[in-house]
Every structure is written in C-alpha cells, then in structure tokens.
Coordinates of C-alpha atoms and ligand atoms in Angstrom, one line a residue:
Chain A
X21 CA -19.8 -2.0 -8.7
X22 CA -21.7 0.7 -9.8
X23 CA -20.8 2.6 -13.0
X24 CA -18.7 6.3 -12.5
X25 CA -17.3 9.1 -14.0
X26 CA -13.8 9.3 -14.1
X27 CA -11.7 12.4 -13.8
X28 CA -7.8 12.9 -14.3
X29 CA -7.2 16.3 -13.7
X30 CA -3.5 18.1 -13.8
X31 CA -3.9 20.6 -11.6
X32 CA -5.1 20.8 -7.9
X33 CA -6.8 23.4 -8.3
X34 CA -9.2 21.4 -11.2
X35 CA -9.4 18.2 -8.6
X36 CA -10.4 20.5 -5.7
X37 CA -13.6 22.0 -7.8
X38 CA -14.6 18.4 -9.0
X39 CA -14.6 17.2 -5.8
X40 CA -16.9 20.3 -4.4
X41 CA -19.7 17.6 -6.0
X42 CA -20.7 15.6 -3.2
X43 CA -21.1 12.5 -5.7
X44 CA -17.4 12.8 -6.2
X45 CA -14.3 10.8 -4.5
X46 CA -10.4 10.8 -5.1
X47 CA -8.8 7.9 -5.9
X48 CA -4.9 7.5 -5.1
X49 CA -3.7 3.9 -5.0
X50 CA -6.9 2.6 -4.9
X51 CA -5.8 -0.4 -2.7
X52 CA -9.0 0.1 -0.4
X53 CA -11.6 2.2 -2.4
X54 CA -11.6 -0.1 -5.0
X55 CA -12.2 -3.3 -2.9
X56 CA -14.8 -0.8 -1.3
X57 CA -16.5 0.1 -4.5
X58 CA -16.5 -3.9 -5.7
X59 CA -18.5 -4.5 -2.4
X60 CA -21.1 -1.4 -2.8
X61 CA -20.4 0.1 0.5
X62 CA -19.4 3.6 -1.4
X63 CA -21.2 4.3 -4.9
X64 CA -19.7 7.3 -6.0
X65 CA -21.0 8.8 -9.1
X66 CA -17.5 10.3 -10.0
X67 CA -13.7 9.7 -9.1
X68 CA -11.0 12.0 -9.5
X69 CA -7.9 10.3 -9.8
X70 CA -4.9 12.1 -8.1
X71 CA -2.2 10.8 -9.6
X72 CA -2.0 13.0 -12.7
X73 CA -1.0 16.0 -10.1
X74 CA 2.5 16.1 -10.2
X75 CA 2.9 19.0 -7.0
X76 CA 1.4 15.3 -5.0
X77 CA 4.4 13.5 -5.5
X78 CA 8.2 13.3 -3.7
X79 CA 9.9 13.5 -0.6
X80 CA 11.6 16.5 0.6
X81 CA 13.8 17.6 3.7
X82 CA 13.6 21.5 4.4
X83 CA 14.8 22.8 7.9
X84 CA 14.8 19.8 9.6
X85 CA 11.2 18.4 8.5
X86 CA 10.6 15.6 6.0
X87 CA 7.7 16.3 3.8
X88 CA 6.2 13.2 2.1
X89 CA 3.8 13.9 -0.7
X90 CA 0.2 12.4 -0.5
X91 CA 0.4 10.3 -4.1
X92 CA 4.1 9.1 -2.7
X93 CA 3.9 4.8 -2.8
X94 CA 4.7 2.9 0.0
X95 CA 7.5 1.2 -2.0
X96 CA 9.0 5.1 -2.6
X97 CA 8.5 6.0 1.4
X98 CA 10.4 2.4 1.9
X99 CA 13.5 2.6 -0.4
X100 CA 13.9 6.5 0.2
X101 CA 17.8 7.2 1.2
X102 CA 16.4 10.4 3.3
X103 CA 13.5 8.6 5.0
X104 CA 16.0 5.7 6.0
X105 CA 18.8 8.3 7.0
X106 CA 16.3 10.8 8.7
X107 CA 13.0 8.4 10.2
X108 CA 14.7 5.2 10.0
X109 CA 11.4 3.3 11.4
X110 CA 9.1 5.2 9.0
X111 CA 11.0 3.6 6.0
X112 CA 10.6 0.5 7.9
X113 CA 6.8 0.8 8.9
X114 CA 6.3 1.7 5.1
X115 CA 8.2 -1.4 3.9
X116 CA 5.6 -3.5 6.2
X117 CA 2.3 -2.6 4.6
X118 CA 0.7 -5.3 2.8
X119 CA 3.1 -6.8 -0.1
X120 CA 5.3 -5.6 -2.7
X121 CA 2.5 -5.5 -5.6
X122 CA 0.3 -3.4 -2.8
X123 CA 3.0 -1.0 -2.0
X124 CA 4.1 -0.6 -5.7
X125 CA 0.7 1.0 -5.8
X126 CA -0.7 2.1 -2.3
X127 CA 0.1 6.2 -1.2
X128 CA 0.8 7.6 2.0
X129 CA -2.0 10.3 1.3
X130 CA -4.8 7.6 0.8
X131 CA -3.8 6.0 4.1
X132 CA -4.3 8.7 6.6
X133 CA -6.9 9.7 5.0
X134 CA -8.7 6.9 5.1
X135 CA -7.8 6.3 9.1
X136 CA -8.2 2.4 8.8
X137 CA -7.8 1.3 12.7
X138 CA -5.5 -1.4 11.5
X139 CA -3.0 0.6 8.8
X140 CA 0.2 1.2 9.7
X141 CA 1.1 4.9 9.2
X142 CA -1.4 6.5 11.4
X143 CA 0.9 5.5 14.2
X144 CA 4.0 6.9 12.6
X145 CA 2.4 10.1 12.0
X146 CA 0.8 10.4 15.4
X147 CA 4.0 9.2 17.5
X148 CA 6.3 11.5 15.1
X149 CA 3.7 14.5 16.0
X150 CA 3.4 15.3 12.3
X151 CA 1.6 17.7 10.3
X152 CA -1.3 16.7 7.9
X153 CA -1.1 19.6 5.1
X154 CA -4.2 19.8 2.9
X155 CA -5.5 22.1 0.5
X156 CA -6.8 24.9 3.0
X157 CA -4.6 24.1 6.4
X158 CA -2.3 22.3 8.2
X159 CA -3.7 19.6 10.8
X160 CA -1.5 17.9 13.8
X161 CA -1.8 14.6 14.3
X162 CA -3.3 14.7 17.3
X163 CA -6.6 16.4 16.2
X164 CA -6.0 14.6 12.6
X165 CA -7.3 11.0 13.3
X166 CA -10.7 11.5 15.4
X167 CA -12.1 7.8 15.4
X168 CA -12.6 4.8 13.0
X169 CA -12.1 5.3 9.8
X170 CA -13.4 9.0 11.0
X171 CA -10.1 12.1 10.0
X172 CA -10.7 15.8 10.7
X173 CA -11.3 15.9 6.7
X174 CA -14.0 18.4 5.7
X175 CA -15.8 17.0 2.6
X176 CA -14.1 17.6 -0.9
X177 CA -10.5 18.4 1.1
X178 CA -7.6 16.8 0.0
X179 CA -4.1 15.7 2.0
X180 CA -1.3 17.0 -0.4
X181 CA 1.7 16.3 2.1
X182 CA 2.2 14.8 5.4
X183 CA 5.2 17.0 7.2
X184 CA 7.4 14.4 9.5
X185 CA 10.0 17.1 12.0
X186 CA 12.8 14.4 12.6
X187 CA 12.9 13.3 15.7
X188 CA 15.8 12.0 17.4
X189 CA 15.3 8.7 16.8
X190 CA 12.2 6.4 16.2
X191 CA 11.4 3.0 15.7
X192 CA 8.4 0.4 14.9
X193 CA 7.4 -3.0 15.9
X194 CA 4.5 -4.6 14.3
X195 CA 2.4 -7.7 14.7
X196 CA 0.5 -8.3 11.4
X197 CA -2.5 -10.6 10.8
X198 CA -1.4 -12.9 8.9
X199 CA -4.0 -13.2 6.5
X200 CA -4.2 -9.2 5.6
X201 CA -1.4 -8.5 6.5
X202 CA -2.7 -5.3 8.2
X203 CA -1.5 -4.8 11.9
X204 CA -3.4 -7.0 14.8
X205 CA -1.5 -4.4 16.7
X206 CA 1.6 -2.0 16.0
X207 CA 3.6 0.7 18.1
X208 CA 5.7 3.5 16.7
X209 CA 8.0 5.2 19.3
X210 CA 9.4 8.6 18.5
X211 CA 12.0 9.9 20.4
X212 CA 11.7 13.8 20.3
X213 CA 13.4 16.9 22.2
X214 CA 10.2 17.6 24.0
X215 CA 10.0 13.8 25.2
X216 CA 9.3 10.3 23.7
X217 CA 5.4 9.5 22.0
X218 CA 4.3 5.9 21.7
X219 CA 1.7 5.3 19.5
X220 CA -0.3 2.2 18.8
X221 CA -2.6 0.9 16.1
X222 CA -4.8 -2.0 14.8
X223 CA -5.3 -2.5 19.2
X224 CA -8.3 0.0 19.1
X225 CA -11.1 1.6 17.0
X226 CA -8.8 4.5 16.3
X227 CA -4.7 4.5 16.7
X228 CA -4.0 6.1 20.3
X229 CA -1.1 7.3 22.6
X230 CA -0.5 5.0 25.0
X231 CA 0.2 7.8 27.7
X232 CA 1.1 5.5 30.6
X233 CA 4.0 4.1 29.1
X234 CA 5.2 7.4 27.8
X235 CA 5.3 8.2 31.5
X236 CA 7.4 5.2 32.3
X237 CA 10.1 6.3 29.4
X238 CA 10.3 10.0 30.2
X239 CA 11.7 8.2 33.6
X240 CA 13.2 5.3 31.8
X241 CA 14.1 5.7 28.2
X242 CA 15.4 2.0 28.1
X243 CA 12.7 0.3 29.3
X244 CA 12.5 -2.8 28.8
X245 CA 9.1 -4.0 29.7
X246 CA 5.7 -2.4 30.4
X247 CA 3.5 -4.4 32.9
X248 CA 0.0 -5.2 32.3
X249 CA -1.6 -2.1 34.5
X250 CA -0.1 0.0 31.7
X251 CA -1.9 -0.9 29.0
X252 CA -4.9 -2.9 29.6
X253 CA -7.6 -4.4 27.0
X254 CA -10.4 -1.9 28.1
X255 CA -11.5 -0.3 25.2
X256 CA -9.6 -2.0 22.9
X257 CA -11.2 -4.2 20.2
X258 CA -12.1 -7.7 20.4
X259 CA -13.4 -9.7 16.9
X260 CA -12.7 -13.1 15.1
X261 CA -8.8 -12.5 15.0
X262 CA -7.8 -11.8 18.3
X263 CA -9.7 -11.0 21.6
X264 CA -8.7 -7.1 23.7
X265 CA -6.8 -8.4 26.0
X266 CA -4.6 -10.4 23.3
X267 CA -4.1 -7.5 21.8
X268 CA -3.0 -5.6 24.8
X269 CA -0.6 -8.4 25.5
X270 CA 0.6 -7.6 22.0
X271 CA 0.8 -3.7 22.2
X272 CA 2.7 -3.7 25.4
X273 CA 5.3 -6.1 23.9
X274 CA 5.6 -4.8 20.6
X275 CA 6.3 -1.1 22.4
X276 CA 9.2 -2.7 24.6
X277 CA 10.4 -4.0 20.8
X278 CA 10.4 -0.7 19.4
X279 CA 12.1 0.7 22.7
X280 CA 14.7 -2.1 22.0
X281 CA 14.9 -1.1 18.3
X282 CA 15.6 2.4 18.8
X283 CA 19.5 2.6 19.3
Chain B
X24 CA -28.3 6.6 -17.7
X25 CA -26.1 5.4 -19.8
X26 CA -22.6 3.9 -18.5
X27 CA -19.9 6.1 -18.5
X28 CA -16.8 5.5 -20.5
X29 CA -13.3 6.3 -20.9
X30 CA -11.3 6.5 -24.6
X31 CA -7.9 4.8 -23.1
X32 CA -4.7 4.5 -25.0
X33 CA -1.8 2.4 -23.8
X34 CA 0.9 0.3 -24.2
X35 CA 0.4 -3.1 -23.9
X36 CA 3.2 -5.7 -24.5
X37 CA 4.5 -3.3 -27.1
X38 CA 1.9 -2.6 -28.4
X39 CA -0.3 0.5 -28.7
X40 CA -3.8 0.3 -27.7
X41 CA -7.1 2.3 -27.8
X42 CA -10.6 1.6 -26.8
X43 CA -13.3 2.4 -25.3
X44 CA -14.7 1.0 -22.5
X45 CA -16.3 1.8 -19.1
X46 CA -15.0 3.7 -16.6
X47 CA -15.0 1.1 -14.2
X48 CA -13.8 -1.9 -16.4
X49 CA -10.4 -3.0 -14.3
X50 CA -7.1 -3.6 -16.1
X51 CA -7.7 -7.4 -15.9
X52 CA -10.9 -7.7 -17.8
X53 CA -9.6 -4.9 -20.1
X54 CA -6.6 -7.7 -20.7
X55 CA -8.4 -10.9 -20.9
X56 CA -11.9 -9.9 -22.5
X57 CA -10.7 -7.1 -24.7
X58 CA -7.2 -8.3 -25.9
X59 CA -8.0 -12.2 -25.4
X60 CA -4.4 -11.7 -23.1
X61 CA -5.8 -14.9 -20.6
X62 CA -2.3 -15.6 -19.2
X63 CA -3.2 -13.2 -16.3
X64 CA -5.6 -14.8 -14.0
X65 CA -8.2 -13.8 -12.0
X66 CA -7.6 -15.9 -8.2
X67 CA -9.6 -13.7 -5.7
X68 CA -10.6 -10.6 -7.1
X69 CA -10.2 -9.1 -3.3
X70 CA -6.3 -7.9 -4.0
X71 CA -5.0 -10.9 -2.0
X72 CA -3.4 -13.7 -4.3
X73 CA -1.2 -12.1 -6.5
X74 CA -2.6 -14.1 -9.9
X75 CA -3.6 -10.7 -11.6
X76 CA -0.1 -9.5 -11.4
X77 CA 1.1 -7.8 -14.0
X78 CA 3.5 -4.7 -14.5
X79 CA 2.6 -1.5 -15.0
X80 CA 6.0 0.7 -16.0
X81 CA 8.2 -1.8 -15.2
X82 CA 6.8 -2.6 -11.3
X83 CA 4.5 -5.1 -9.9
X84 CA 0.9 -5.1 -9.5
X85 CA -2.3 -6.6 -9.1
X86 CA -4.2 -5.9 -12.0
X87 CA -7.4 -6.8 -10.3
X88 CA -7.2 -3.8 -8.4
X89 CA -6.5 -1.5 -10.9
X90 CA -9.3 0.4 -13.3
X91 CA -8.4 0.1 -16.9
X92 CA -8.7 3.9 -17.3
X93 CA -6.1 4.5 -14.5
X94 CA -3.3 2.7 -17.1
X95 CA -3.7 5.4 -19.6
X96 CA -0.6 6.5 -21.2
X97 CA 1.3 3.4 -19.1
X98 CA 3.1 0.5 -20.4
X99 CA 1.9 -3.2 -19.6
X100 CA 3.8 -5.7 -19.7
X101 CA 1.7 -9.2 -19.3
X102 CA 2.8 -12.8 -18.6
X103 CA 2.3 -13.1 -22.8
X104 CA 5.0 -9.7 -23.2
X105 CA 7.8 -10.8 -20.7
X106 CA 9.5 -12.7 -23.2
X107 CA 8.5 -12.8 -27.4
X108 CA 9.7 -16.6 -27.5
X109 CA 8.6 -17.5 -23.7
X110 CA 12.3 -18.2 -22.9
X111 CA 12.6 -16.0 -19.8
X112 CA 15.3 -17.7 -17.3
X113 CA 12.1 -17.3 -15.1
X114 CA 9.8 -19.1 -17.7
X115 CA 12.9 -22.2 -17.5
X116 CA 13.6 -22.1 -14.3
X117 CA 10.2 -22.7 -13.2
X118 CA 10.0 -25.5 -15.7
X119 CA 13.7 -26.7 -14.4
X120 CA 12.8 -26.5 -10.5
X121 CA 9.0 -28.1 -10.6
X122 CA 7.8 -24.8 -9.7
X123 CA 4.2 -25.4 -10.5
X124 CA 1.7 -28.0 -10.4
X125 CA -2.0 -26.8 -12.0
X126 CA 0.3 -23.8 -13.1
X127 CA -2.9 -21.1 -12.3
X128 CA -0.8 -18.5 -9.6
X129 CA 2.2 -19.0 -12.1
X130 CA 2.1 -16.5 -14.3
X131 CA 1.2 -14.0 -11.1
X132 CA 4.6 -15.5 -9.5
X133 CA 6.7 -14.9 -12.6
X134 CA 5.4 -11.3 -13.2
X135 CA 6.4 -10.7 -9.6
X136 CA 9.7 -12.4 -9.7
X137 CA 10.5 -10.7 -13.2
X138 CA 10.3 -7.2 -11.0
X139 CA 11.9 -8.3 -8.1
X140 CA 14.8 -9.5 -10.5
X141 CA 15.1 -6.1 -12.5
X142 CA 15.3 -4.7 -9.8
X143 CA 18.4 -6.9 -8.3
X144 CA 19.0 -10.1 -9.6
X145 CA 21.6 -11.1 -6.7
X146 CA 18.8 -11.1 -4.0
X147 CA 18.5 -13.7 -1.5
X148 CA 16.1 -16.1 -0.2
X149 CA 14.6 -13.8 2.4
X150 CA 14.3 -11.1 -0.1
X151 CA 12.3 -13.3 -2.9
X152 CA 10.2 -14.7 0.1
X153 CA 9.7 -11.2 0.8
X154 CA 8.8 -10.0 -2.6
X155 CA 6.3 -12.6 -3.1
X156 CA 4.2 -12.3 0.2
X157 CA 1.5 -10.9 -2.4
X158 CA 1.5 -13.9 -4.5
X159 CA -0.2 -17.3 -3.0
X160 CA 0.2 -20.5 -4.8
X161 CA -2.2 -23.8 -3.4
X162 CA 0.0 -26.5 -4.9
X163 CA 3.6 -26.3 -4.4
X164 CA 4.5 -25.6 -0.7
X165 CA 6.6 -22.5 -2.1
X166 CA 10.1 -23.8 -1.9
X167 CA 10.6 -24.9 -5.7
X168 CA 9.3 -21.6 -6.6
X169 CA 11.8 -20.2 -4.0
X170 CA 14.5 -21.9 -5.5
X171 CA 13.2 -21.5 -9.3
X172 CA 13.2 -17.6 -8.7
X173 CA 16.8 -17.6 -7.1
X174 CA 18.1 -19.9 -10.2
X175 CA 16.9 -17.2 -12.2
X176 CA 18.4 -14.4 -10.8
X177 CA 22.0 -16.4 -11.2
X178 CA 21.6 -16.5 -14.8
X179 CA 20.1 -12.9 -15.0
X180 CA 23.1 -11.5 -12.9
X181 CA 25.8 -13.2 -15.3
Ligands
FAD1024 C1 -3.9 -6.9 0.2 C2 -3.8 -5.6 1.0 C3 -3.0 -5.5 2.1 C4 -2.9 -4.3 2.8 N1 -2.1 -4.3 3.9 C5 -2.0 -3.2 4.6 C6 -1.2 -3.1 5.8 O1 -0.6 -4.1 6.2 N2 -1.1 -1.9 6.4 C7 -1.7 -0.8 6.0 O2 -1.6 0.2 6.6 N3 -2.5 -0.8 4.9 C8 -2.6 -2.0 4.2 N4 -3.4 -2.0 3.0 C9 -4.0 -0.7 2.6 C10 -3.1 0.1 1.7 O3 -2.0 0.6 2.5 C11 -3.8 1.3 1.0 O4 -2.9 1.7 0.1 C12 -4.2 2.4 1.9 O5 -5.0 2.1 3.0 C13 -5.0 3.4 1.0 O6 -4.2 4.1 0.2 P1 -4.5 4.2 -1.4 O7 -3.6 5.2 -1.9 O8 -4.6 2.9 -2.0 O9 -5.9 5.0 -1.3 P2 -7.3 4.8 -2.0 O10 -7.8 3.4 -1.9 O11 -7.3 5.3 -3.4 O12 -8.2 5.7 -1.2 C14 -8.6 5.4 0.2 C15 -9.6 6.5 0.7 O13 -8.9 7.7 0.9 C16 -9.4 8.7 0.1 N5 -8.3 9.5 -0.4 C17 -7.2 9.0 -1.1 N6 -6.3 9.9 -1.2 C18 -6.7 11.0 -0.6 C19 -6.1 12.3 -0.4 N7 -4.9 12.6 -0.9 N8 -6.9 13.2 0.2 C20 -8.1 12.9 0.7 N9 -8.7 11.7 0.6 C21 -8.0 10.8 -0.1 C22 -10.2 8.0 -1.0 O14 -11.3 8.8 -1.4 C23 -10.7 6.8 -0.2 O15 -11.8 7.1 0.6 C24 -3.5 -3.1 2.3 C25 -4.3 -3.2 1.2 C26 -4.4 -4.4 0.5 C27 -5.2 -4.4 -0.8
FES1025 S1 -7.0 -11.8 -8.6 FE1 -5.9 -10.0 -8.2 S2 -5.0 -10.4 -6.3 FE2 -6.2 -12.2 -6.6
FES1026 S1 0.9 -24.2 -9.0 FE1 -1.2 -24.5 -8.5 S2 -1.6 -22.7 -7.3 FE2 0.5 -22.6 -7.6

C-alpha cells in the first residue's frame, strides 16, 4: 500500500473541496477500497473519510419516499423498522451482503458508488427506480449505473442519499458465491403503480432489467416461472465460478423466487 | 517524501491512547505492534476470516480492514479488554464445549459472539450461525463453537 494523506472533514462542503484534487478519494466503509489500496490497483495520495459528516447519515420517510443516507451501514439499512415496514426486501437484500463484521462497517453510499457487478444494492436501487442524490443533482437509476464498476459519477462528486419512492411491494432472491459471499446472481422485483421492474445483478458486467420478464408480469403478476428464451446467457458473464448460461439458469429462478416472495 | 502521519487518540480497552503513526497503519498492526495487544490475529489480511475481529463502539469488526486513523475518538475493545479476569461466559464456555483446537480464529469468534450476545443473548442456532458467517475456523467443524456460543448466551440472559 502506498502511503496517504488522510482527511476527516465535518462538513460537506470541506470534503467536496479536498476531493476537487484529483490525487484524492473518499473513503466510507472501506470494505472494498481498502482491499483495493492493499493490492495497488488505486494509489491515492489522499483519502477523505466521510464518516465525520453527520448530514451523511439516517433514514428518513418524507411523502412517500425513503431516503437512505450514503454513510448509512448495511447493518442499519437491515434492522431499520421503516425500511422493513416500507421496502421489506431492501432490509432483507441489506441483511445479505457479506457478514455481520462487513455490514457493521460497509455503507450504502460506497456501494452504488462503486457499481461492483456482483453487489447487491445496485439491483434494489434500479428495480425500486430510485434516485441517486449527490452533491450537485439527483441521478435515476437507470442512467446511474453505466457499466462495470463504471456510475454516472463526475470526478470529486459525492452520493449523500439514495431516495427509495415505496413501491407497492418488493422482494429479493439472491444466490451468493459462497466463498465472497457476493451474488453469483441476484433479482430484486419491485412492484410499482406504473408496473413491476426486475432487476438482476452479479449475472452481467453491469446489473440490468431483465425486460422480457417484466413483459411476462405486467400480463402475469404471479408468475411462476420464466422459460429459458427469456433470459438467456448472451452477454452475461462467464469466469472460474460459474459459466453464462449457469447464471441465466440462476437469474430466471431466483426472479420466479422473488415473484413468489412478494405477497 | 516523507510518510504521512496521523496524531490518533482513542480508547482502547479502557484505556486512553495517543500516537503517532502513519496514515495508513491499520487498526490491527496499531494493536499488536504498537500496544503488544497479540490476542487479535492476523488470518487473511483480505477481510475474509474474521481473526482480526475486534469491536469498535460496542459492534463487530474486522480490524484488518480498518486504518488506525479511522478509530479516532472510538472505543476498542480487544479479545485482552472483553473481560479484566478472562472469565467471560464466552471465554468458559468455549473452554467447557471444546470449542477450539490450535485456538488461532478464537479470539475472532469470541469478539463476534460477545456482539452478537449484547445484542440479544436469547438467539438461536440459526442466528449465531448467521452472525458468524464472517468468522472461519480450520479445526473444529463449527458445531462446538455453535454450541459454546449458545451456552453463553443462557448464562448471559439469566
Ligand atoms: C468479505 C466481504 C464480503 C462482501 N460481500 C458483499 C456482498 O455479498 N454483496 C455486496 O453487495 N457487497 C459485498 N461486499 C462489499 C461491501 O458491501 C462494501 O461495503 C461496499 O461495496 C462498499 O462500501 P464501503 O462503504 O465499504 O465503501 P468504500 O470501500 O469506502 O468505497 C468504495 C468506493 O466507493 C467510493 N465511495 C465511497 N463512498 C462514496 C460516496 N458517498 N460518494 C462517492 N464515492 C464514494 C470510494 O472512493 C471507493 O472507490 C463485501 C465486502 C467484503 C470485504
Ligand atoms: S485477518 Fe482480518 S478478516 Fe482475516
Ligand atoms: S480452532 Fe483452529 S482455526 Fe479454529
């Protein structure tokens, strides 16, 4: 690891002008940039550690929409009596990542940001059609995550909030490797006025909508299967842990789960 | 250059603390090399086995993936802090159930217990399985420390 500066400003206002140095990073949780930084693939000279701004933290419900600071833990997201009341399969989706000593530490804000294509809560916040506040805007989820590891981010922005509107009801299935613990695949359904979004992660380079089977639940919202023509293992990543067309297999079960899941 | 540092002042096992050291020492080394606290143990170093854990106000981590700096103004409580006179029912439970063999991901598994326990000591087997997912130990097969863990939330709970 290469040696830093460290940073812990108070206000957002003192993180967002250390961070107009292009040498600079935040650090939330830490839970991947440090195992980055101990293999050399980023060598910042500086970090500026988030979690001394205190406008970062807590969960909030305000006309209908959850808002879920970025320094939030998973553990919080998890245990929260209005996520489980309001985005029932959000607290669950939370509860999955990694283990307990990981979400004791790992935030919300630090995972979409860093768009891994196996984390869990790009899917919740792209089948929930939610809101990516930063500093300067507001981003939807659908022009949020743009490819692997890849976010509509300009350098030196920071997520502050991610805003969840409650949808009817919602649900998650996940497969994780069982090694990482990370997802081999994993599909949140949200049920919404407008129609139902399915959502799936750790299959691809990037987490996706899988439009067909949308299709099939705007006809059939109790579904309870999706053939193979649905879903099928073209583009979808193939490595050492499981080959494309596994991992279709796996998204088009683990969306009729969450279908299932959803009363 | 020379390597950037941090003045850091924390609690550790009720103790107060300041040094110096470099930004980028993590809480582990800060524990064992600076305070000589060698109960935590270093398994992995990549976040996966759970040997670093220690807590950090009151909750689990892993301390290998945790700068120093980051734990200013915290409290740390260590394997060595859990209990003055080592007598945690989690310290003689494990001893009760055979809940360790070489003993290395122990203290790591009784750090993570410990917070599971505060938390709620009536918790079942799913829940401790559940709670130590983070914690991998090469020698036992799990189930005494299963069973040590649920012994000690009896006593805990009254
Ligand atoms: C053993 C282990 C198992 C895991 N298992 C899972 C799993 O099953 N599912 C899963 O989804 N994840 C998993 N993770 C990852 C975990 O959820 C991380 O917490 C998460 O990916 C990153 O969050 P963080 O707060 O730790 O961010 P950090 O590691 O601090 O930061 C990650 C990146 O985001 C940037 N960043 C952080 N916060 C912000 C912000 N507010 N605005 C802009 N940029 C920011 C940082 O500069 C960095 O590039 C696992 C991690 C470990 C170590
Ligand atoms: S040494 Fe920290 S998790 Fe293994
Ligand atoms: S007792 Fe040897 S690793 Fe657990």
């Amino acid at each position: 690891m290469t040696p830093f500066v460290y940073h812990r400003p108070t206000q957002l206002a003192d993180a967002l002008a250390l961070l107009r140095d292009e040498q600079a990073r935040p650090i939330a949780g830490g839970m991947t940039l440090i195992p980055t930084l101990k293999q050399g693939l980023a060598q910042p000279a500086a970090l500026v550690d988030l979690a001394g701004i205190d406008v970062l933290y807590g969960i909030r419900l305000a006309d209908g929409v959850i808002e879920i600071g970025a320094m939030t833990r998973h553990y919080d997201v998890a245990t929260s009596p209005l996520v489980i009341a309001h985005l029932p399969g959000l607290a669950d989706l939370a509860g999955q990542i990694g283990d307990l000593q990981v979400r004791n530490r790992g935030t919300i804000g630090g995972s979409v940001a860093n768009n891994d294509p196996a984390a869990d809560y790009p899917a919740a916040v792209l089948a929930l059609c939610a809101e990516v506040v930063t500093d300067r805007r507001s981003i939807s989820a659908d022009a949020f995550f743009t490819g692997m590891f890849e976010t509509a981010l300009e350098p030196g922005e920071i997520v502050t909030a991610v805003r969840f509107p409650a949808p009817r009801r919602c649900a998650y299935a996940k497969f994780a490797n069982p090694v990482s613990g990370y997802a081999l695949a994993g599909v949140f359904v949200g049920v919404h006025a407008e129609g139902t979004r399915v959502a799936v992660t750790g299959a691809g380079p990037c987490v996706f909508r899988a439009s067909a089977i949308e299709a099939v639940l705007a006809r059939d919202p109790a579904a309870a299967s999706f053939d193979a023509a649905l879903l099928g293992p073209d583009g979808l990543a193939s490595d050492l842990h499981a080959s494309a067309a596994y991992r279709a297999q796996l998204a088009r079960v683990l969306a009729a789960r969450a279908v299932a899941r959803l009363t | 250059m020379s390597e950037p540092t941090s003045r850091i002042t924390l609690e550790v096992n009720g103790r107060d603390v300041t040094a110096d050291v470099p930004s980028r020492t993590l809480l582990v080394e800060f524990l064992r090399d600076n305070l000589g606290l060698t109960g935590t143990h270093v398994g992995c170093d990549t976040s996966q086995c759970g040997a670093c854990t220690v807590h950090l106000d009151g909750i689990a981590i892993k301390s290998c993936t945790i700068f120093a700096v980051q734990a200013q103004d915290a409290t740390v409580t260590t394997i060595e802090g859990l209990d003055p006179a080592a007598d945690h029912p989690l310290q003689r439970s494990f001893q009760r159930c055979h809940a360790l063999q070489c003993g290395f991901c122990t203290p790591g598994m009784i750090m993570a217990a410990a917070s599971l326990l505060a938390t709620d000591p009536t918790v079942g087997a799913a829940e401790v399985r559940g709670a130590l997912e983070g914690n991998l130990c090469r020698c036992t097969g799990y189930q005494p420390i299963i069973a040590a863990v649920l012994e000690a939330g009896k006593e805990l709970a009254g």
